[in-house]
Short mmCIF file of C-alpha atoms and ligand atoms in Angstrom, two decimals:
data_model
loop_
_atom_site.label_atom_id
_atom_site.label_comp_id
_atom_site.label_asym_id
_atom_site.label_seq_id
_atom_site.Cartn_x
_atom_site.Cartn_y
_atom_site.Cartn_z
CA MET R 1 180.34 19.59 -31.40
CA PRO R 2 183.88 18.78 -30.22
CA LYS R 3 185.17 15.24 -30.20
CA TYR R 4 186.34 13.66 -26.96
CA ILE R 5 189.07 11.05 -26.83
CA PHE R 6 189.66 9.34 -23.50
CA VAL R 7 192.99 7.62 -23.01
CA GLY R 8 193.27 5.01 -20.28
CA GLY R 9 195.97 2.57 -19.25
CA GLY R 10 196.01 -1.19 -18.94
CA VAL R 11 198.32 -3.73 -17.26
CA MET R 12 200.69 -1.28 -15.60
CA SER R 13 201.52 2.38 -15.21
CA GLY R 14 204.57 4.16 -16.56
CA ILE R 15 204.23 2.85 -20.12
CA GLY R 16 204.01 6.28 -21.69
CA LYS R 17 200.33 7.10 -21.65
CA GLY R 18 201.11 10.77 -21.34
CA VAL R 19 203.46 10.82 -24.30
CA ALA R 20 201.00 8.69 -26.30
CA THR R 21 198.22 11.17 -25.53
CA ALA R 22 200.45 14.09 -26.47
CA SER R 23 201.50 12.33 -29.69
CA ILE R 24 197.89 11.73 -30.73
CA GLY R 25 197.34 15.42 -30.11
CA ARG R 26 200.28 16.33 -32.34
CA ILE R 27 198.96 14.10 -35.13
CA LEU R 28 195.49 15.65 -35.01
CA LYS R 29 197.02 19.13 -34.91
CA SER R 30 199.13 18.23 -37.93
CA LYS R 31 195.87 17.44 -39.73
CA GLY R 32 194.73 20.99 -39.15
CA PHE R 33 192.52 20.54 -36.07
CA LYS R 34 192.47 22.61 -32.91
CA VAL R 35 193.43 20.25 -30.11
CA THR R 36 193.75 20.41 -26.35
CA ALA R 37 194.60 17.79 -23.74
CA ILE R 38 193.46 17.21 -20.17
CA LYS R 39 195.15 15.20 -17.45
CA ILE R 40 193.16 13.42 -14.77
CA ASP R 41 195.26 12.57 -11.72
CA PRO R 42 193.16 10.43 -9.38
CA TYR R 43 194.81 11.71 -6.16
CA ILE R 44 193.00 13.41 -3.30
CA ASN R 45 195.63 16.17 -3.47
CA VAL R 46 193.93 19.21 -4.97
CA ASP R 47 196.98 19.78 -7.15
CA ALA R 48 200.48 18.37 -7.63
CA GLY R 49 202.08 21.19 -5.63
CA THR R 50 201.87 19.22 -2.40
CA MET R 51 203.23 15.97 -3.85
CA ASN R 52 206.83 14.89 -3.32
CA PRO R 53 208.63 14.90 -6.70
CA VAL R 54 210.43 11.64 -5.90
CA GLU R 55 207.05 9.96 -5.57
CA HIS R 56 205.04 11.77 -8.21
CA GLY R 57 207.60 13.30 -10.56
CA GLU R 58 208.08 16.92 -11.51
CA VAL R 59 205.53 19.54 -10.60
CA PHE R 60 204.81 21.33 -13.87
CA VAL R 61 203.50 24.91 -13.81
CA THR R 62 201.26 26.51 -16.42
CA ASP R 63 201.10 30.17 -17.42
CA ASP R 64 197.98 30.63 -15.30
CA GLY R 65 199.76 29.14 -12.32
CA VAL R 66 198.34 25.68 -11.73
CA GLU R 67 200.80 23.17 -10.25
CA CYS R 68 200.14 20.01 -12.20
CA ASP R 69 201.31 16.63 -13.34
CA GLN R 70 204.37 16.38 -15.60
CA ASP R 71 202.21 15.03 -18.41
CA VAL R 72 200.78 18.51 -18.87
CA GLY R 73 204.34 19.45 -19.80
CA ASN R 74 204.32 16.70 -22.42
CA TYR R 75 201.08 18.07 -23.85
CA GLU R 76 202.51 21.58 -24.11
CA ARG R 77 205.72 20.32 -25.68
CA PHE R 78 204.08 18.07 -28.27
CA LEU R 79 201.11 20.28 -29.06
CA ASP R 80 203.05 23.53 -28.86
CA GLU R 81 199.95 25.01 -27.21
CA ASP R 82 199.52 26.54 -23.76
CA ILE R 83 197.47 24.49 -21.33
CA TYR R 84 195.32 26.06 -18.59
CA THR R 85 193.96 25.34 -15.09
CA ASP R 86 190.87 23.42 -16.18
CA ASN R 87 193.04 20.94 -18.07
CA TYR R 88 194.21 19.41 -14.83
CA LEU R 89 191.80 17.47 -12.63
CA THR R 90 192.37 15.55 -9.45
CA THR R 91 189.81 13.77 -7.28
CA GLY R 92 190.46 16.47 -4.69
CA ARG R 93 189.79 19.29 -7.12
CA VAL R 94 186.55 17.74 -8.37
CA TYR R 95 185.23 17.05 -4.87
CA GLN R 96 186.26 20.51 -3.74
CA ALA R 97 184.22 22.09 -6.56
CA VAL R 98 181.18 19.94 -5.77
CA ILE R 99 181.37 20.62 -2.03
CA ASN R 100 181.79 24.37 -2.60
CA ARG R 101 178.71 24.39 -4.81
CA GLU R 102 176.74 22.39 -2.23
CA ARG R 103 177.69 24.91 0.46
CA ASN R 104 176.40 27.71 -1.77
CA LEU R 105 173.09 25.90 -2.24
CA GLY R 106 174.07 25.37 -5.83
CA TYR R 107 172.15 22.08 -5.92
CA ASN R 108 168.92 23.75 -4.74
CA GLY R 109 168.55 21.61 -1.65
CA ARG R 110 168.57 18.22 -3.31
CA CYS R 111 170.74 15.35 -2.05
CA VAL R 112 174.18 15.50 -3.67
CA GLU R 113 175.53 12.06 -4.54
CA VAL R 114 178.84 10.59 -5.62
CA VAL R 115 177.12 9.26 -8.72
CA PRO R 116 176.10 11.11 -10.81
CA ASP R 117 177.25 14.43 -9.30
CA ILE R 118 180.99 13.69 -9.27
CA PRO R 119 181.17 12.35 -12.88
CA ASN R 120 178.90 15.21 -13.96
CA GLU R 121 181.33 17.69 -12.45
CA VAL R 122 184.18 15.96 -14.31
CA ILE R 123 182.23 16.24 -17.57
CA SER R 124 181.47 19.91 -17.01
CA ILE R 125 185.15 20.74 -16.30
CA ILE R 126 186.20 18.83 -19.44
CA LYS R 127 183.68 20.75 -21.55
CA LYS R 128 184.78 24.07 -20.05
CA ALA R 129 188.44 23.34 -20.80
CA GLY R 130 187.58 22.52 -24.42
CA LYS R 131 185.43 25.62 -24.83
CA LYS R 132 188.14 27.96 -23.51
CA VAL R 133 190.40 27.22 -26.47
CA LYS R 134 187.62 26.30 -28.93
CA ALA R 135 189.08 22.81 -29.29
CA GLU R 136 187.75 20.48 -31.96
CA PHE R 137 189.43 17.52 -30.28
CA ILE R 138 189.78 17.15 -26.54
CA LEU R 139 192.09 14.42 -25.30
CA ILE R 140 191.51 13.27 -21.74
CA GLU R 141 194.15 11.09 -20.15
CA ILE R 142 193.03 9.15 -17.11
CA GLY R 143 195.97 8.50 -14.80
CA GLY R 144 196.72 5.06 -13.37
CA THR R 145 195.37 1.83 -14.83
CA VAL R 146 191.85 0.53 -15.38
CA GLY R 147 190.58 -1.52 -12.46
CA GLU R 148 192.00 0.80 -9.82
CA TYR R 149 189.36 1.93 -7.36
CA GLN R 150 190.76 5.47 -7.61
CA ASN R 151 189.84 6.14 -11.21
CA MET R 152 186.41 4.47 -11.34
CA LEU R 153 184.55 7.77 -11.16
CA PHE R 154 186.54 9.13 -14.07
CA LEU R 155 185.76 6.05 -16.17
CA GLU R 156 182.16 6.60 -15.14
CA ALA R 157 182.41 10.14 -16.52
CA ALA R 158 183.72 8.75 -19.83
CA ARG R 159 180.87 6.25 -19.98
CA MET R 160 178.24 8.90 -19.21
CA LEU R 161 179.66 11.34 -21.76
CA LYS R 162 179.51 8.64 -24.41
CA LEU R 163 175.90 7.97 -23.50
CA GLN R 164 175.14 11.67 -23.99
CA HIS R 165 177.12 11.98 -27.23
CA PRO R 166 177.48 8.46 -28.69
CA LYS R 167 179.15 9.67 -31.89
CA ASP R 168 181.58 12.07 -30.28
CA VAL R 169 183.41 9.99 -27.70
CA LEU R 170 186.22 7.53 -28.29
CA PHE R 171 188.15 5.39 -25.84
CA ILE R 172 191.77 4.45 -26.42
CA LEU R 173 193.46 1.88 -24.21
CA VAL R 174 197.24 2.07 -23.88
CA SER R 175 198.24 -1.41 -22.83
CA TYR R 176 201.46 -3.31 -22.27
CA LEU R 177 202.49 -6.64 -23.77
CA PRO R 178 205.25 -8.27 -21.76
CA ILE R 179 207.82 -10.65 -23.23
CA PRO R 180 208.88 -12.77 -20.23
CA LYS R 181 212.51 -13.77 -20.66
CA LEU R 182 211.73 -17.32 -19.69
CA LEU R 183 209.17 -17.73 -22.46
CA GLY R 184 210.67 -15.48 -25.10
CA GLU R 185 207.19 -14.80 -26.41
CA MET R 186 204.99 -11.70 -26.35
CA LYS R 187 201.94 -12.31 -24.18
CA THR R 188 198.53 -10.79 -24.81
CA LYS R 189 196.65 -12.13 -21.79
CA PRO R 190 197.22 -9.16 -19.44
CA THR R 191 195.77 -6.89 -22.15
CA GLN R 192 192.75 -9.17 -22.51
CA TYR R 193 192.14 -8.86 -18.78
CA ALA R 194 192.55 -5.09 -18.90
CA VAL R 195 189.90 -4.88 -21.62
CA ARG R 196 187.56 -7.07 -19.60
CA THR R 197 188.02 -4.80 -16.61
CA LEU R 198 187.21 -1.83 -18.81
CA ASN R 199 184.15 -3.67 -20.13
CA SER R 200 182.92 -4.17 -16.60
CA ALA R 201 183.00 -0.39 -16.21
CA GLY R 202 180.69 -0.20 -19.20
CA ILE R 203 183.37 0.87 -21.68
CA GLN R 204 184.54 -0.86 -24.84
CA PRO R 205 187.86 0.44 -26.16
CA ASP R 206 187.76 1.62 -29.77
CA ILE R 207 191.51 1.56 -30.29
CA ILE R 208 194.30 -0.27 -28.47
CA LEU R 209 197.84 1.13 -28.43
CA ALA R 210 199.99 -1.90 -27.79
CA ARG R 211 203.16 -0.91 -25.98
CA SER R 212 205.94 -3.44 -25.98
CA LEU R 213 209.67 -3.91 -26.33
CA ILE R 214 209.27 -4.67 -30.04
CA ALA R 215 206.58 -4.19 -32.69
CA LEU R 216 203.53 -6.42 -32.68
CA ASP R 217 203.31 -9.19 -35.27
CA GLU R 218 200.16 -10.30 -37.12
CA PRO R 219 199.30 -13.31 -34.89
CA ARG R 220 199.40 -11.06 -31.81
CA LYS R 221 197.28 -8.40 -33.48
CA LYS R 222 194.72 -11.01 -34.50
CA LYS R 223 194.58 -12.46 -31.03
CA ILE R 224 194.03 -9.09 -29.37
CA SER R 225 191.47 -8.19 -31.99
CA ASN R 226 189.49 -11.40 -31.41
CA PHE R 227 189.62 -11.47 -27.65
CA CYS R 228 189.23 -7.76 -27.08
CA ASN R 229 186.58 -7.08 -29.67
CA VAL R 230 188.57 -4.40 -31.51
CA SER R 231 189.07 -4.20 -35.29
CA ILE R 232 192.55 -5.37 -36.27
CA LYS R 233 193.20 -2.02 -37.96
CA ASP R 234 192.67 -0.35 -34.62
CA ILE R 235 195.36 -2.31 -32.83
CA ILE R 236 198.29 0.05 -33.08
CA SER R 237 201.77 -1.25 -32.49
CA ALA R 238 203.81 0.98 -30.18
CA PRO R 239 207.28 -0.52 -29.67
CA ASP R 240 209.97 1.03 -27.47
CA ILE R 241 212.00 3.64 -29.33
CA LYS R 242 215.00 5.79 -28.57
CA SER R 243 213.38 9.22 -28.64
CA ILE R 244 209.85 10.06 -27.52
CA TYR R 245 209.69 12.60 -30.34
CA GLU R 246 209.55 9.75 -32.86
CA ILE R 247 206.25 8.51 -31.48
CA PRO R 248 203.87 10.68 -33.55
CA ILE R 249 205.70 9.56 -36.69
CA ASN R 250 205.50 5.90 -35.66
CA PHE R 251 201.81 6.19 -34.88
CA GLU R 252 201.22 7.71 -38.29
CA LYS R 253 202.97 4.77 -39.93
CA GLU R 254 200.13 2.70 -38.44
CA ASN R 255 197.63 5.25 -39.75
CA LEU R 256 196.39 6.11 -36.27
CA GLY R 257 195.22 9.63 -37.14
CA ASN R 258 192.88 8.56 -39.91
CA ARG R 259 191.64 5.59 -37.89
CA ILE R 260 190.57 8.07 -35.23
CA LEU R 261 188.84 10.26 -37.83
CA LYS R 262 187.10 7.22 -39.28
CA ARG R 263 185.77 6.15 -35.89
CA PHE R 264 184.23 9.61 -35.60
CA GLY R 265 182.76 9.30 -39.09
CA LEU R 266 185.09 12.00 -40.45
CA GLU R 267 186.90 12.00 -43.79
CA PRO R 268 190.60 11.03 -43.75
CA LYS R 269 193.02 13.95 -43.84
CA LYS R 270 196.71 14.23 -44.68
CA SER R 271 198.97 15.09 -41.78
CA ASP R 272 201.74 17.62 -42.09
CA LEU R 273 204.57 16.40 -39.89
CA LYS R 274 207.34 18.01 -41.94
CA GLU R 275 208.83 20.11 -39.14
CA TRP R 276 208.47 17.22 -36.75
CA LYS R 277 210.31 14.89 -39.10
CA GLY R 278 213.06 17.49 -39.37
CA LEU R 279 213.39 17.42 -35.60
CA VAL R 280 213.68 13.62 -35.54
CA LYS R 281 216.30 13.79 -38.28
CA ASN R 282 218.35 16.16 -36.12
CA ILE R 283 217.98 13.85 -33.16
CA LYS R 284 219.22 10.88 -35.16
CA LYS R 285 222.22 12.52 -36.77
CA PRO R 286 224.06 14.60 -34.19
CA ARG R 287 227.33 16.18 -35.26
CA LYS R 288 228.78 16.82 -31.80
CA LYS R 289 228.37 15.91 -28.16
CA VAL R 290 227.65 17.90 -25.04
CA LYS R 291 227.98 16.57 -21.50
CA ILE R 292 225.83 18.27 -18.87
CA GLY R 293 225.85 17.59 -15.15
CA ILE R 294 222.74 18.23 -13.06
CA VAL R 295 223.48 18.71 -9.38
CA GLY R 296 220.31 17.96 -7.48
CA LYS R 297 218.70 15.59 -5.04
CA TYR R 298 215.34 14.34 -6.26
CA PHE R 299 216.59 11.39 -8.25
CA GLU R 300 217.51 8.64 -5.84
CA THR R 301 214.86 6.10 -4.95
CA GLY R 302 216.26 2.94 -3.43
CA LYS R 303 218.57 1.37 -5.98
CA PHE R 304 217.02 3.26 -8.88
CA THR R 305 217.65 6.61 -10.45
CA LEU R 306 214.54 8.56 -11.23
CA MET R 307 214.58 11.21 -13.89
CA ASP R 308 210.96 12.25 -13.63
CA SER R 309 211.60 14.95 -11.04
CA TYR R 310 213.52 17.07 -13.54
CA ILE R 311 211.76 16.09 -16.73
CA SER R 312 211.27 19.62 -18.09
CA VAL R 313 214.91 20.47 -17.42
CA ILE R 314 215.98 17.34 -19.29
CA GLU R 315 213.66 18.07 -22.22
CA ALA R 316 214.85 21.69 -22.37
CA ILE R 317 218.47 20.48 -22.58
CA LYS R 318 217.48 18.09 -25.36
CA HIS R 319 215.60 20.74 -27.38
CA ALA R 320 218.56 23.10 -27.23
CA ALA R 321 221.06 20.34 -28.08
CA TYR R 322 218.98 19.09 -31.03
CA SER R 323 218.68 22.58 -32.47
CA LEU R 324 222.47 22.89 -32.35
CA GLY R 325 222.99 19.49 -33.95
CA ALA R 326 224.37 18.02 -30.74
CA LYS R 327 223.83 14.86 -28.78
CA HIS R 328 223.33 15.38 -25.07
CA GLU R 329 224.69 13.31 -22.26
CA ILE R 330 223.13 14.07 -18.90
CA VAL R 331 224.75 12.92 -15.68
CA TRP R 332 223.04 13.05 -12.26
CA LEU R 333 225.27 14.37 -9.55
CA SER R 334 224.28 14.21 -5.93
CA ALA R 335 224.72 17.56 -4.18
CA GLU R 336 225.22 15.80 -0.85
CA LYS R 337 228.31 14.04 -2.15
CA TYR R 338 230.14 17.38 -2.33
CA GLU R 339 229.33 17.96 1.34
CA LYS R 340 230.56 14.56 2.48
CA LYS R 341 233.54 14.38 0.13
CA PRO R 342 234.46 17.98 -0.69
CA ARG R 343 237.43 16.99 -2.83
CA SER R 344 235.25 15.05 -5.25
CA ILE R 345 234.04 18.40 -6.60
CA VAL R 346 236.92 18.41 -9.10
CA GLU R 347 234.94 15.84 -11.10
CA LEU R 348 232.85 18.78 -12.35
CA LYS R 349 235.75 19.62 -14.67
CA LYS R 350 234.71 16.67 -16.81
CA PHE R 351 231.49 18.46 -17.77
CA ASP R 352 230.82 20.96 -20.52
CA GLY R 353 228.16 22.65 -18.44
CA ILE R 354 226.46 22.39 -15.04
CA ILE R 355 222.86 23.02 -14.00
CA VAL R 356 221.65 23.52 -10.45
CA PRO R 357 217.88 23.12 -10.69
CA GLY R 358 215.01 24.07 -8.36
CA GLY R 359 214.40 22.53 -4.99
CA PHE R 360 213.10 22.87 -1.46
CA GLY R 361 214.53 22.14 1.97
CA ASN R 362 217.96 21.98 3.51
CA ARG R 363 219.31 18.69 2.16
CA GLY R 364 222.16 19.16 -0.31
CA VAL R 365 222.15 22.96 -0.12
CA GLU R 366 225.80 23.41 0.90
CA GLY R 367 226.87 20.93 -1.81
CA LYS R 368 225.05 23.02 -4.38
CA ILE R 369 226.75 26.18 -3.13
CA LYS R 370 230.16 24.44 -3.48
CA THR R 371 229.17 23.43 -7.02
CA ILE R 372 228.32 27.00 -7.92
CA GLU R 373 231.57 28.35 -6.46
CA PHE R 374 233.52 25.80 -8.49
CA CYS R 375 231.71 26.71 -11.71
CA ARG R 376 232.24 30.42 -11.10
CA LYS R 377 235.95 30.08 -10.39
CA GLN R 378 236.74 27.41 -13.00
CA LYS R 379 234.65 29.21 -15.64
CA ILE R 380 232.44 26.20 -16.33
CA PRO R 381 229.19 27.24 -18.05
CA PHE R 382 226.53 27.38 -15.34
CA LEU R 383 222.76 27.70 -15.41
CA GLY R 384 220.91 28.12 -12.12
CA LEU R 385 217.18 27.59 -11.91
CA CYS R 386 215.09 29.03 -9.08
CA LEU R 387 216.82 27.56 -6.00
CA GLY R 388 219.89 27.40 -8.25
CA MET R 389 219.70 31.18 -8.63
CA GLN R 390 219.09 31.80 -4.95
CA LEU R 391 222.13 29.74 -4.01
CA ALA R 392 224.25 31.50 -6.64
CA VAL R 393 223.41 34.75 -4.86
CA VAL R 394 224.33 33.21 -1.49
CA GLU R 395 227.62 31.95 -2.90
CA PHE R 396 228.44 35.36 -4.39
CA ALA R 397 227.53 37.17 -1.18
CA ARG R 398 229.68 34.85 0.93
CA ASN R 399 232.71 34.43 -1.27
CA VAL R 400 232.87 37.65 -3.31
CA CYS R 401 231.17 40.25 -1.09
CA GLY R 402 232.61 38.74 2.10
CA ILE R 403 229.26 38.41 3.89
CA LYS R 404 230.30 35.21 5.63
CA ASN R 405 226.92 34.60 7.26
CA ALA R 406 224.90 35.08 4.05
CA HIS R 407 222.15 32.56 3.38
CA SER R 408 218.54 32.17 2.38
CA ARG R 409 215.97 32.61 5.13
CA GLU R 410 214.55 29.25 4.01
CA PHE R 411 217.55 27.50 5.52
CA SER R 412 218.69 29.67 8.39
CA LYS R 413 216.78 31.94 10.74
CA LYS R 414 219.92 33.67 12.03
CA CYS R 415 221.68 34.63 8.82
CA GLU R 416 222.23 37.69 6.68
CA PRO R 417 219.20 36.95 4.49
CA VAL R 418 220.39 37.80 0.99
CA ILE R 419 217.44 35.64 -0.05
CA ASP R 420 214.36 36.37 2.01
CA VAL R 421 210.79 35.23 2.22
CA MET R 422 208.36 37.50 0.36
CA PRO R 423 206.18 39.51 2.79
CA GLU R 424 202.87 38.04 1.59
CA GLN R 425 204.39 34.55 1.88
CA LYS R 426 205.32 35.14 5.54
CA VAL R 427 201.63 35.38 6.45
CA LEU R 428 200.72 32.27 4.44
CA LEU R 429 203.50 30.23 6.03
CA SER R 430 202.55 31.27 9.57
CA GLU R 431 198.99 30.10 8.86
CA LYS R 432 200.25 26.84 7.31
CA LYS R 433 198.54 27.70 4.04
CA TYR R 434 200.92 25.75 1.83
CA GLY R 435 198.77 24.44 -1.02
CA GLY R 436 198.75 26.50 -4.21
CA THR R 437 200.04 29.63 -2.46
CA MET R 438 203.55 30.10 -3.84
CA ARG R 439 204.32 32.82 -6.37
CA LEU R 440 203.02 30.78 -9.28
CA GLY R 441 202.69 31.08 -13.02
CA ALA R 442 203.73 33.71 -15.54
CA TYR R 443 205.16 37.08 -14.55
CA LYS R 444 206.69 39.80 -16.69
CA CYS R 445 210.40 40.48 -16.64
CA LYS R 446 212.39 43.40 -18.06
CA ILE R 447 215.82 42.49 -19.34
CA LYS R 448 218.86 44.70 -19.02
CA PRO R 449 220.39 45.54 -22.41
CA ARG R 450 223.85 44.23 -23.34
CA THR R 451 223.67 41.19 -21.07
CA LYS R 452 223.90 37.48 -21.87
CA SER R 453 220.15 37.30 -21.31
CA SER R 454 219.31 40.14 -23.71
CA GLY R 455 221.49 38.48 -26.33
CA ALA R 456 219.74 35.16 -25.82
CA TYR R 457 216.15 36.41 -25.75
CA ARG R 458 216.69 39.10 -28.42
CA SER R 459 213.98 41.00 -26.57
CA LEU R 460 213.89 43.16 -23.47
CA ASN R 461 210.37 42.19 -22.43
CA ILE R 462 209.73 38.59 -21.55
CA SER R 463 207.36 36.51 -19.45
CA GLU R 464 208.35 33.37 -17.58
CA ARG R 465 206.82 30.92 -15.12
CA HIS R 466 207.49 30.86 -11.39
CA ARG R 467 207.11 28.60 -8.37
CA HIS R 468 208.74 29.86 -5.20
CA ARG R 469 208.27 31.69 -1.90
CA TYR R 470 211.70 33.30 -1.52
CA GLU R 471 213.35 36.14 -3.47
CA LEU R 472 216.55 38.11 -3.70
CA ASN R 473 216.45 40.59 -0.82
CA ASN R 474 216.57 44.13 -2.28
CA ASP R 475 218.42 45.40 0.83
CA TYR R 476 221.50 43.57 -0.44
CA ARG R 477 221.15 44.54 -4.09
CA GLY R 478 223.55 47.47 -3.75
CA ILE R 479 226.44 45.52 -2.25
CA LEU R 480 225.94 42.60 -4.67
CA GLU R 481 226.00 44.99 -7.65
CA GLN R 482 229.01 46.91 -6.34
CA ASN R 483 230.87 43.60 -6.29
CA GLY R 484 229.99 42.86 -9.89
CA LEU R 485 226.79 40.79 -9.83
CA ILE R 486 224.59 41.84 -12.74
CA MET R 487 220.86 42.12 -12.14
CA ALA R 488 219.96 41.16 -15.68
CA GLY R 489 216.20 40.77 -15.30
CA ILE R 490 213.73 42.62 -13.09
CA ASN R 491 210.02 42.15 -12.53
CA PRO R 492 208.73 45.69 -13.14
CA GLN R 493 205.57 45.48 -10.98
CA LYS R 494 207.26 44.45 -7.75
CA ASP R 495 210.87 45.34 -8.49
CA LEU R 496 212.05 41.76 -7.92
CA VAL R 497 215.31 40.43 -9.32
CA GLU R 498 214.51 37.60 -11.73
CA ILE R 499 217.86 37.00 -13.46
CA ILE R 500 221.44 37.37 -12.28
CA GLU R 501 224.63 37.10 -14.31
CA ILE R 502 228.33 37.16 -13.64
CA PRO R 503 230.49 38.98 -16.23
CA ASN R 504 233.78 37.73 -17.67
CA HIS R 505 232.60 34.17 -17.59
CA PRO R 506 231.69 32.00 -20.61
CA PHE R 507 228.16 31.62 -19.24
CA PHE R 508 226.96 32.21 -15.71
CA VAL R 509 223.26 32.94 -15.71
CA ALA R 510 220.68 32.07 -13.07
CA THR R 511 216.96 32.72 -13.04
CA GLN R 512 214.37 33.00 -10.30
CA PHE R 513 211.83 31.61 -12.78
CA HIS R 514 211.75 28.21 -14.46
CA PRO R 515 212.63 28.68 -18.15
CA GLU R 516 212.44 24.90 -18.65
CA PHE R 517 208.63 25.02 -18.53
CA LYS R 518 208.49 27.02 -21.74
CA SER R 519 210.93 25.09 -23.87
CA ARG R 520 209.35 23.26 -26.79
CA PRO R 521 211.01 20.78 -29.17
CA LEU R 522 210.51 23.05 -32.16
CA LYS R 523 211.17 26.22 -30.14
CA PRO R 524 214.07 25.57 -27.77
CA HIS R 525 214.28 28.01 -24.89
CA PRO R 526 216.71 30.86 -25.64
CA LEU R 527 218.56 30.61 -22.30
CA PHE R 528 219.01 26.86 -22.60
CA LYS R 529 220.16 27.31 -26.17
CA GLU R 530 222.72 29.92 -25.15
CA PHE R 531 223.85 27.71 -22.26
CA ILE R 532 224.30 24.64 -24.46
CA GLU R 533 226.08 26.74 -27.07
CA ALA R 534 228.51 28.00 -24.43
CA SER R 535 228.95 24.43 -23.18
CA LEU R 536 229.75 23.24 -26.69
CA ASN R 537 232.50 25.84 -26.94
N1 LIG D 601 212.74 26.79 -2.19
C1 LIG D 601 212.87 27.98 -2.96
C2 LIG D 601 211.69 28.92 -2.78
O1 LIG D 601 210.65 28.52 -2.31
C3 LIG D 601 213.08 27.65 -4.43
C4 LIG D 601 211.91 27.00 -5.06
C5 LIG D 601 212.23 26.35 -6.40
O2 LIG D 601 213.38 26.06 -6.69
N2 LIG D 601 211.22 26.09 -7.20
O3 LIG D 601 211.77 30.07 -3.10
#
């Protein structure tokens, strides 16, 4: 019988529930257990593919092609395990499954009700996800905070599962303890209210992870323990720290792993976090610095800069930098600025390397093309990702091949479409079938020998994850190649160009796929590693 650990949030969102969930997973894995993690996103959207990244953060893509919440990326990175479709649930997805079954007479003519049929569906998806990978521990993170109308049915599922398997279900509350400047004291009251709200949903937390600016002291632990009805040993202090990768180690200092085992009536077990500790050591003692600019557009929200839209790109840069003993500095550069003030582009010279990441829509496109031209001519290491690759092709076609009117069909109907919509996508777009219909998930790619890519991967057969509707137009392949563009990676099934390179340049590689989704802290992605290495030189 697998063990289920639900993780919910109290007080406010954005306090690192996802990373906490992933860290618990890492700890249990380090004790020799098979672990998987599930994200519940209470939106009506069937998946994250239709959500604006500025609002919801990055859309992460799994091998089997589900467009999901960025926390799934955290799970994969911390667990170093692949995560699949059933590990991502939204309200929309659950309702869709129930309604489809109802239409097929799957409920044998009885009345189908929100309770218990929706929570039951949630439970059955959770069990299926666990079974697929034979998990001994299944972590289920419920998005948002307790008390929100949106996640009630998911809390109901947790309550019902515990009723069915009283010894196999645990509830962890990740809460926040503010220290108002005016008072200068850490306050526990919001957490007390969060626990009461959880109680009113029929759930008593077993463990509380207390997030705060600094570590919890004894009086605070006692207070929470008393008022929230949780053993003092199960109040885990989770102060802010510099690197998220330290979190599993910090949790283990508070003995979290064995507390979890104890609550399940299991014997304590030693955790092996040796490799993980090595990683943290590298993070803390960098020997050099690398400054990377990311030219994009999904990071401005009012007066704030949001990094969530490019989280996997950022993590991939970090993994590569750590493995090379370097400290990263990432600077956000607005593509639109280079359209409005073209001369400001010279600021790119200050960077060791430039990334143009993925994106959709017209805004900032010409600024990105200018960026790419500058990197090509000034020999600044450049990595293009998805849209970044498509625009690198446009730039090359315009400025090297002399096809002045070259563009991607996404942005211009009357251009020389060096990047064109894939035939099957044309039909989908005309029927407005946008959700979950891009070219998604893992596809094979054959690498050309003696290229930067073959050197990086040390293999000629790879598989990478995709999310796009447009592709390099094979009608222009000849002219692009004649002018020196290297088609360094090809999808063998459909003969699609997946990687391009420019020779006689320290590093100019761009990919139609998203390598960032497969980078892991202990296994940095080869292309990112090669890019950072070139940037360090
Ligand atoms: N908008 C482009 C396409 O749909 C690129 C997508 C991306 O960067 N993920 O093909």
